[in-house]
Amino acid sequence: MSVIPWPYRLLALAVLGIALVGFGWIKGASHVQAQWDAAVQQQALQTAAIRERQAQATVKVVTQYVDRVRVVREKGETIIKEVPVYVPFQADAACTINRGFVRLHDATAAGELPDPAQDADAAAAGIALSAVAGTVAANYQTCHENAEQLRALQAWVKEIGACQ
């Protein structure tokens, strides 16, 4: 009948089957690896594009912020220079600033609770009204700068969110 006995035929079929499975395994693995590499490359390209858009958004927002803060500072400095016009020497002489006001103002500026009121009728603090006006104007200037910084940060967050 046949020249090759059954046990050898089965062994040959088993070897052929193992070879086919191995070949399929290797081809499948290389196919999956190629898909993986393509996906990684696609993600890298998308990441680079997002980073580029984010960088452009950052430059745009920072440029606007710097311009706005410059305008706020110029206005604030102009206002501070004008304090003697609006609070003349006569007003300094006519108005006394008591220590309670100074304590309250300083505590409020520091964001703290003021010390309990002490001598309400204490002597004047020796601070001129024009100095108070200058300090208040400088504080508002800083407040406006902080507001511009917050607006810029909010705009940056929106821009970065839109880039994704």
XYZ file of N, CA, C and O in Angstrom:
656
model
N 0.790 -1.163 0.000
C 0.000 0.000 0.000
C 0.858 1.263 0.000
O 1.183 1.719 -1.070
N 1.099 1.724 1.145
C 1.825 2.976 1.213
C 3.246 2.712 1.670
O 3.507 1.799 2.451
N 4.147 3.485 1.192
C 5.553 3.313 1.526
C 5.847 3.877 2.912
O 6.703 3.337 3.622
N 5.133 4.897 3.328
C 5.387 5.544 4.622
C 4.402 4.984 5.635
O 3.188 5.049 5.442
N 4.911 4.441 6.737
C 4.015 3.908 7.746
C 3.216 5.024 8.440
O 3.585 6.183 8.448
N 2.087 4.625 9.084
C 1.172 5.549 9.750
C 1.837 6.415 10.815
O 1.579 7.619 10.869
N 2.648 5.889 11.668
C 3.221 6.773 12.696
C 4.046 7.903 12.082
O 4.017 9.046 12.556
N 4.735 7.620 10.996
C 5.537 8.680 10.367
C 4.649 9.685 9.634
O 4.964 10.874 9.557
N 3.563 9.186 9.089
C 2.621 10.093 8.436
C 2.035 11.067 9.466
O 1.913 12.272 9.205
N 1.624 10.528 10.613
C 1.066 11.385 11.673
C 2.112 12.389 12.156
O 1.799 13.565 12.414
N 3.329 11.919 12.305
C 4.403 12.820 12.743
C 4.615 13.916 11.688
O 4.784 15.099 12.039
N 4.602 13.572 10.412
C 4.770 14.561 9.346
C 3.609 15.556 9.350
O 3.805 16.766 9.177
N 2.388 15.061 9.547
C 1.238 15.969 9.625
C 1.340 16.897 10.837
O 1.005 18.087 10.750
N 1.791 16.356 11.956
C 1.949 17.180 13.165
C 3.001 18.262 12.931
O 2.813 19.432 13.302
N 4.133 17.886 12.327
C 5.192 18.861 12.047
C 4.674 19.913 11.070
O 4.926 21.111 11.245
N 3.943 19.496 10.042
C 3.378 20.440 9.085
C 2.383 21.378 9.773
O 2.390 22.584 9.538
N 1.557 20.836 10.647
C 0.588 21.655 11.386
C 1.293 22.667 12.283
O 0.918 23.841 12.339
N 2.317 22.209 12.996
C 3.071 23.118 13.873
C 3.752 24.194 13.049
O 3.774 25.372 13.432
N 4.288 23.815 11.899
C 4.949 24.788 11.031
C 3.938 25.826 10.534
O 4.237 27.030 10.499
N 2.744 25.369 10.157
C 1.720 26.313 9.695
C 1.268 27.244 10.817
O 1.093 28.446 10.597
N 1.073 26.710 11.999
C 0.679 27.546 13.146
C 1.778 28.551 13.453
O 1.525 29.744 13.691
N 3.029 28.104 13.466
C 4.151 29.007 13.726
C 4.244 30.098 12.681
O 4.465 31.274 13.004
N 4.099 29.726 11.409
C 4.131 30.708 10.330
C 3.013 31.735 10.497
O 3.239 32.939 10.379
N 1.817 31.248 10.797
C 0.675 32.145 11.025
C 0.907 33.060 12.229
O 0.577 34.245 12.207
N 1.480 32.496 13.267
C 1.775 33.269 14.483
C 2.754 34.399 14.167
O 2.546 35.545 14.551
N 3.801 34.097 13.480
C 4.818 35.098 13.159
C 4.241 36.171 12.236
O 4.463 37.369 12.438
N 3.497 35.764 11.212
C 2.895 36.738 10.299
C 1.884 37.621 11.037
O 1.837 38.829 10.823
N 1.085 36.994 11.896
C 0.097 37.761 12.665
C 0.772 38.749 13.599
O 0.352 39.899 13.732
N 1.862 38.306 14.244
C 2.576 39.186 15.168
C 3.178 40.368 14.429
O 3.121 41.518 14.903
N 3.743 40.127 13.257
C 4.338 41.239 12.504
C 3.240 42.190 12.017
O 3.452 43.406 11.970
N 2.080 41.663 11.691
C 0.960 42.510 11.264
C 0.487 43.387 12.432
O 0.274 44.599 12.263
N 0.346 42.792 13.594
C -0.084 43.543 14.776
C 0.969 44.582 15.142
O 0.640 45.720 15.489
N 2.243 44.221 15.042
C 3.319 45.168 15.357
C 3.289 46.343 14.380
O 3.479 47.491 14.781
N 3.031 46.073 13.120
C 2.947 47.145 12.127
C 1.775 48.079 12.443
O 1.905 49.308 12.346
N 0.644 47.510 12.838
C -0.502 48.339 13.218
C -0.169 49.174 14.450
O -0.514 50.355 14.536
N 0.494 48.564 15.410
C 0.881 49.261 16.645
C 1.817 50.428 16.314
O 1.633 51.540 16.805
N 2.825 50.164 15.496
C 3.774 51.212 15.128
C 3.076 52.350 14.390
O 3.379 53.524 14.622
N 2.138 52.023 13.533
C 1.386 53.059 12.804
C 0.553 53.895 13.775
O 0.483 55.122 13.652
N -0.068 53.233 14.745
C -0.877 53.964 15.732
C 0.000 54.876 16.585
O -0.374 56.024 16.867
N 1.155 54.385 16.992
C 2.075 55.200 17.799
C 2.554 56.405 16.996
O 2.612 57.533 17.511
N 2.870 56.188 15.745
C 3.312 57.285 14.894
C 2.192 58.309 14.706
O 2.426 59.513 14.757
N 0.969 57.846 14.525
C -0.179 58.743 14.374
C -0.376 59.576 15.637
O -0.618 60.777 15.573
N -0.266 58.927 16.786
C -0.408 59.656 18.047
C 0.706 60.672 18.227
O 0.480 61.773 18.738
N 1.912 60.321 17.823
C 3.032 61.259 17.926
C 2.782 62.483 17.046
O 3.050 63.624 17.458
N 2.266 62.264 15.854
C 1.948 63.388 14.968
C 0.841 64.260 15.546
O 0.912 65.491 15.503
N -0.194 63.621 16.104
C -1.283 64.381 16.717
C -0.778 65.175 17.921
O -1.158 66.331 18.113
N 0.069 64.555 18.727
C 0.629 65.239 19.893
C 1.459 66.443 19.474
O 1.360 67.515 20.073
N 2.274 66.274 18.454
C 3.087 67.389 17.960
C 2.205 68.520 17.451
O 2.483 69.700 17.709
N 1.128 68.181 16.751
C 0.219 69.216 16.239
C -0.471 69.948 17.388
O -0.596 71.184 17.363
N -0.887 69.207 18.397
C -1.539 69.828 19.557
C -0.558 70.735 20.282
O -0.896 71.857 20.670
N 0.661 70.271 20.469
C 1.672 71.100 21.155
C 1.956 72.378 20.365
O 2.140 73.441 20.957
N 1.979 72.278 19.072
C 2.205 73.465 18.245
C 1.055 74.455 18.407
O 1.280 75.658 18.581
N -0.185 73.960 18.362
C -1.343 74.854 18.546
C -1.339 75.458 19.946
O -1.671 76.635 20.126
N -0.957 74.670 20.954
C -0.888 75.186 22.321
C 0.185 76.262 22.446
O -0.016 77.278 23.116
N 1.315 76.052 21.808
C 2.383 77.052 21.850
C 1.929 78.350 21.190
O 2.194 79.445 21.713
N 1.238 78.231 20.058
C 0.726 79.429 19.393
C -0.290 80.149 20.268
O -0.286 81.379 20.365
N -1.158 79.376 20.928
C -2.160 79.975 21.821
C -1.473 80.670 22.992
O -1.878 81.766 23.403
N -0.433 80.049 23.528
C 0.290 80.642 24.655
C 0.937 81.953 24.245
O 0.848 82.955 24.968
N 1.581 81.969 23.095
C 2.222 83.202 22.623
C 1.180 84.297 22.433
O 1.387 85.448 22.838
N 0.050 83.950 21.866
C -1.017 84.927 21.632
C -1.513 85.512 22.955
O -1.606 86.736 23.113
N -1.812 84.650 23.916
C -2.359 85.113 25.196
C -1.322 85.920 25.974
O -1.638 86.959 26.552
N -0.083 85.467 25.980
C 0.961 86.187 26.720
C 1.192 87.560 26.101
O 1.350 88.551 26.826
N 1.184 87.640 24.791
C 1.362 88.932 24.129
C 0.238 89.890 24.516
O 0.489 91.056 24.848
N -0.989 89.404 24.490
C -2.122 90.250 24.887
C -1.997 90.655 26.348
O -2.254 91.811 26.696
N -1.601 89.718 27.201
C -1.474 90.003 28.638
C -0.426 91.086 28.876
O -0.657 92.032 29.623
N 0.734 90.946 28.246
C 1.808 91.923 28.438
C 1.344 93.304 27.987
O 1.588 94.311 28.679
N 0.649 93.371 26.868
C 0.145 94.665 26.387
C -0.863 95.258 27.362
O -0.819 96.451 27.665
N -1.766 94.441 27.842
C -2.803 94.942 28.770
C -2.182 95.422 30.080
O -2.572 96.464 30.609
N -1.228 94.662 30.610
C -0.604 95.054 31.881
C 0.193 96.341 31.701
O 0.206 97.202 32.589
N 0.835 96.495 30.551
C 1.569 97.726 30.286
C 0.619 98.919 30.315
O 0.912 99.955 30.923
N -0.554 98.778 29.696
C -1.545 99.851 29.696
C -2.028 100.134 31.117
O -2.131 101.296 31.531
N -2.286 99.076 31.887
C -2.747 99.255 33.270
C -1.682 99.982 34.092
O -1.994 100.899 34.860
N -0.426 99.601 33.923
C 0.655 100.253 34.677
C 0.789 101.717 34.296
O 0.970 102.580 35.167
N 0.711 101.999 33.003
C 0.817 103.393 32.565
C -0.313 104.231 33.142
O -0.090 105.347 33.621
N -1.530 103.707 33.089
C -2.662 104.440 33.668
C -2.478 104.630 35.164
O -2.725 105.712 35.700
N -2.046 103.568 35.855
C -1.841 103.653 37.301
C -0.769 104.664 37.668
O -0.932 105.454 38.610
N 0.328 104.663 36.924
C 1.400 105.626 37.201
C 0.937 107.054 36.945
O 1.287 107.979 37.692
N 0.115 107.227 35.906
C -0.430 108.556 35.618
C -1.335 109.010 36.757
O -1.263 110.165 37.193
N -2.161 108.105 37.230
C -3.065 108.453 38.347
C -2.261 108.805 39.586
O -2.554 109.789 40.273
N -1.241 108.020 39.889
C -0.427 108.286 41.084
C 0.271 109.638 40.963
O 0.371 110.383 41.946
N 0.744 109.975 39.749
C 1.381 111.279 39.549
C 0.396 112.426 39.759
O 0.791 113.529 40.121
N -0.885 112.170 39.514
C -1.908 113.207 39.628
C -2.434 113.385 41.054
O -3.265 114.263 41.291
N -1.968 112.570 42.000
C -2.460 112.683 43.378
C -2.295 114.101 43.923
O -3.235 114.655 44.508
N -1.145 114.755 43.742
C -1.023 116.123 44.285
C -2.008 117.112 43.678
O -2.372 118.099 44.310
N -2.479 116.836 42.458
C -3.462 117.730 41.838
C -4.817 117.576 42.524
O -5.504 118.561 42.796
N -5.200 116.331 42.814
C -6.515 116.067 43.394
C -6.525 116.146 44.915
O -7.567 116.349 45.515
N -5.367 115.930 45.529
C -5.253 116.051 46.987
C -4.138 117.058 47.258
O -2.987 116.697 47.505
N -4.474 118.345 47.209
C -3.440 119.375 47.367
C -2.927 119.477 48.812
O -3.463 118.866 49.732
N -1.902 120.278 48.975
C -1.281 120.485 50.282
C -2.297 120.965 51.319
O -2.243 120.569 52.480
N -3.250 121.786 50.884
C -4.259 122.301 51.818
C -5.100 121.151 52.377
O -5.483 121.164 53.548
N -5.395 120.160 51.562
C -6.166 119.009 52.042
C -5.334 118.191 53.019
O -5.859 117.670 54.007
N -4.048 118.083 52.766
C -3.165 117.393 53.710
C -3.195 118.089 55.068
O -3.258 117.432 56.108
N -3.152 119.403 55.053
C -3.140 120.171 56.299
C -4.480 120.093 57.011
O -4.533 120.086 58.248
N -5.582 120.022 56.267
C -6.907 120.044 56.869
C -7.354 118.677 57.382
O -8.229 118.600 58.245
N -6.776 117.610 56.886
C -7.257 116.270 57.239
C -6.184 115.522 58.016
O -5.026 115.471 57.614
N -6.590 114.927 59.108
C -5.657 114.103 59.875
C -6.086 112.647 59.751
O -7.275 112.326 59.788
N -5.127 111.807 59.599
C -5.377 110.371 59.486
C -5.054 109.760 60.839
O -3.921 109.845 61.310
N -6.074 109.155 61.458
C -5.811 108.600 62.789
C -5.197 107.207 62.694
O -5.216 106.562 61.645
N -4.663 106.757 63.813
C -3.968 105.466 63.848
C -4.927 104.294 63.570
O -4.523 103.283 63.007
N -6.175 104.429 63.938
C -7.149 103.367 63.688
C -7.319 103.113 62.190
O -7.378 101.968 61.739
N -7.393 104.199 61.418
C -7.511 104.055 59.973
C -6.277 103.365 59.398
O -6.375 102.470 58.562
N -5.109 103.781 59.878
C -3.860 103.190 59.385
C -3.819 101.704 59.710
O -3.484 100.871 58.862
N -4.184 101.344 60.956
C -4.206 99.930 61.351
C -5.186 99.131 60.494
O -4.870 98.039 60.016
N -6.373 99.674 60.286
C -7.395 99.005 59.482
C -6.937 98.848 58.035
O -7.057 97.768 57.446
N -6.401 99.907 57.469
C -5.939 99.848 56.078
C -4.821 98.820 55.922
O -4.841 98.004 54.999
N -3.834 98.844 56.805
C -2.697 97.918 56.699
C -3.131 96.465 56.889
O -2.669 95.572 56.178
N -4.047 96.233 57.839
C -4.529 94.865 58.064
C -5.332 94.372 56.861
O -5.187 93.227 56.427
N -6.151 95.248 56.303
C -6.944 94.868 55.138
C -6.045 94.580 53.939
O -6.268 93.620 53.203
N -5.032 95.394 53.751
C -4.101 95.179 52.636
C -3.361 93.856 52.795
O -3.050 93.189 51.815
N -3.090 93.458 54.033
C -2.398 92.189 54.296
C -3.370 91.009 54.300
O -2.941 89.859 54.385
N -4.664 91.283 54.236
C -5.658 90.212 54.246
C -5.846 89.596 55.615
O -6.152 88.418 55.741
N -5.656 90.372 56.630
C -5.760 89.891 58.010
C -6.855 90.659 58.744
O -7.273 91.727 58.313
N -7.268 90.088 59.861
C -8.203 90.813 60.717
C -7.415 91.874 61.479
O -6.323 91.597 61.970
N -7.974 93.078 61.548
C -7.238 94.113 62.277
C -7.267 93.840 63.776
O -8.130 93.132 64.296
N -6.274 94.392 64.451
C -6.263 94.300 65.911
C -7.490 95.024 66.443
O -8.026 95.923 65.793
N -7.945 94.638 67.617
C -9.097 95.347 68.179
C -8.804 96.842 68.288
O -7.670 97.241 68.500
N -9.853 97.626 68.114
C -9.680 99.082 68.176
C -9.127 99.461 69.528
O -9.585 99.002 70.563
N -8.117 100.291 69.491
C -7.563 100.806 70.730
C -7.989 102.251 70.807
O -9.044 102.586 70.301
N -7.256 103.078 71.308
C -7.645 104.476 71.483
C -8.227 105.067 70.202
O -7.504 105.406 69.275
N -9.550 105.176 70.147
C -10.192 105.745 68.960
C -9.833 107.215 68.817
O -9.819 107.746 67.713
N -9.555 107.850 69.931
C -9.210 109.274 69.898
C -7.707 109.482 69.945
O -7.238 110.546 70.332
N -6.956 108.473 69.554
C -5.501 108.584 69.610
C -5.027 109.686 68.664
O -5.741 110.107 67.755
N -3.824 110.109 68.888
C -3.260 111.194 68.094
C -3.144 110.768 66.634
O -3.164 109.585 66.306
N -3.025 111.757 65.797
C -2.901 111.499 64.372
C -1.666 110.645 64.101
O -0.687 110.692 64.836
N -1.740 109.892 63.016
C -0.646 108.974 62.693
C 0.517 109.682 62.023
O 1.581 109.098 61.860
N 0.349 110.916 61.624
C 1.422 111.643 60.964
C 1.536 111.294 59.484
O 2.568 111.542 58.877
N 0.486 110.717 58.936
C 0.486 110.353 57.526
C -0.399 111.339 56.787
O -1.522 111.628 57.208
N 0.105 111.870 55.709
C -0.646 112.860 54.936
C -1.742 112.177 54.112
O -1.608 111.022 53.698
N -2.809 112.909 53.873
C -3.921 112.409 53.072
C -3.454 112.061 51.657
O -3.889 111.069 51.073
N -2.534 112.835 51.121
C -2.017 112.553 49.781
C -1.257 111.228 49.762
O -1.294 110.499 48.762
N -0.575 110.884 50.856
C 0.125 109.597 50.931
C -0.882 108.446 50.940
O -0.658 107.408 50.308
N -1.985 108.647 51.646
C -3.045 107.636 51.660
C -3.613 107.466 50.249
O -3.788 106.343 49.761
N -3.879 108.584 49.568
C -4.420 108.522 48.210
C -3.437 107.825 47.269
O -3.841 107.004 46.428
N -2.157 108.114 47.414
C -1.149 107.450 46.586
C -1.090 105.954 46.842
O -0.988 105.149 45.908
N -1.187 105.559 48.118
C -1.173 104.138 48.464
C -2.403 103.433 47.915
O -2.306 102.336 47.361
N -3.559 104.053 48.062
C -4.792 103.457 47.554
C -4.727 103.333 46.024
O -5.096 102.296 45.460
N -4.228 104.365 45.353
C -4.099 104.299 43.893
C -3.144 103.174 43.482
O -3.416 102.438 42.530
N -2.027 103.016 44.193
C -1.078 101.932 43.888
C -1.722 100.567 44.144
O -1.502 99.619 43.372
N -2.512 100.479 45.214
C -3.196 99.213 45.498
C -4.190 98.863 44.387
O -4.277 97.703 43.967
N -4.926 99.847 43.915
C -5.866 99.580 42.822
C -5.132 99.215 41.537
O -5.589 98.383 40.764
N -3.993 99.849 41.309
C -3.191 99.499 40.136
C -2.796 98.031 40.205
O -2.939 97.293 39.234
N -2.325 97.584 41.368
C -1.960 96.181 41.546
C -3.178 95.282 41.369
O -3.086 94.216 40.748
N -4.314 95.716 41.872
C -5.554 94.945 41.721
C -5.906 94.784 40.244
O -6.258 93.690 39.801
N -5.798 95.843 39.480
C -6.110 95.775 38.047
C -5.097 94.890 37.303
O -5.473 94.169 36.370
N -3.835 94.943 37.718
C -2.838 94.057 37.115
C -3.186 92.596 37.402
O -3.090 91.738 36.521
N -3.582 92.315 38.636
C -3.978 90.945 38.992
C -5.210 90.513 38.207
O -5.311 89.351 37.780
N -6.151 91.426 38.019
C -7.356 91.097 37.240
C -6.983 90.763 35.800
O -7.520 89.810 35.215
N -6.060 91.524 35.219
C -5.610 91.226 33.852
C -4.891 89.880 33.796
O -5.047 89.127 32.837
N -4.126 89.591 34.837
C -3.439 88.295 34.885
C -4.457 87.158 34.938
O -4.310 86.152 34.241
N -5.492 87.320 35.731
C -6.536 86.300 35.819
C -7.279 86.157 34.489
O -7.529 85.039 34.035
N -7.606 87.267 33.848
C -8.270 87.196 32.542
C -7.391 86.470 31.527
O -7.872 85.669 30.727
N -6.097 86.771 31.561
C -5.172 86.110 30.628
C -5.094 84.615 30.913
O -5.078 83.790 29.994
N -5.068 84.251 32.180
C -5.024 82.837 32.544
C -6.292 82.129 32.083
O -6.235 81.028 31.530
N -7.438 82.766 32.266
C -8.698 82.174 31.810
C -8.714 82.039 30.283
O -9.154 81.015 29.747
N -8.229 83.056 29.585
C -8.176 82.982 28.118
C -7.230 81.876 27.682
O -7.519 81.139 26.728
N -6.114 81.726 28.390
C -5.150 80.669 28.053
C -5.769 79.295 28.238
O -5.613 78.419 27.386
N -6.486 79.105 29.342
C -7.129 77.810 29.589
C -8.143 77.503 28.486
O -8.211 76.380 27.990
N -8.920 78.512 28.082
C -9.890 78.304 26.994
C -9.179 77.967 25.685
O -9.613 77.066 24.957
N -8.115 78.692 25.381
C -7.370 78.448 24.138
C -6.760 77.054 24.141
O -6.801 76.337 23.144
N -6.166 76.662 25.252
C -5.537 75.338 25.342
C -6.606 74.258 25.228
O -6.412 73.243 24.569
N -7.757 74.466 25.842
C -8.849 73.488 25.735
C -9.357 73.366 24.311
O -9.730 72.285 23.867
N -9.354 74.469 23.584
C -9.824 74.443 22.196
C -8.817 73.753 21.275
O -9.189 73.285 20.205
N -7.561 73.681 21.693
C -6.519 73.056 20.855
C -6.631 71.539 20.854
O -6.095 70.878 19.966
N -7.281 70.990 21.810
C -7.290 69.524 21.930
C -8.407 68.878 21.201
O -9.273 69.217 20.662
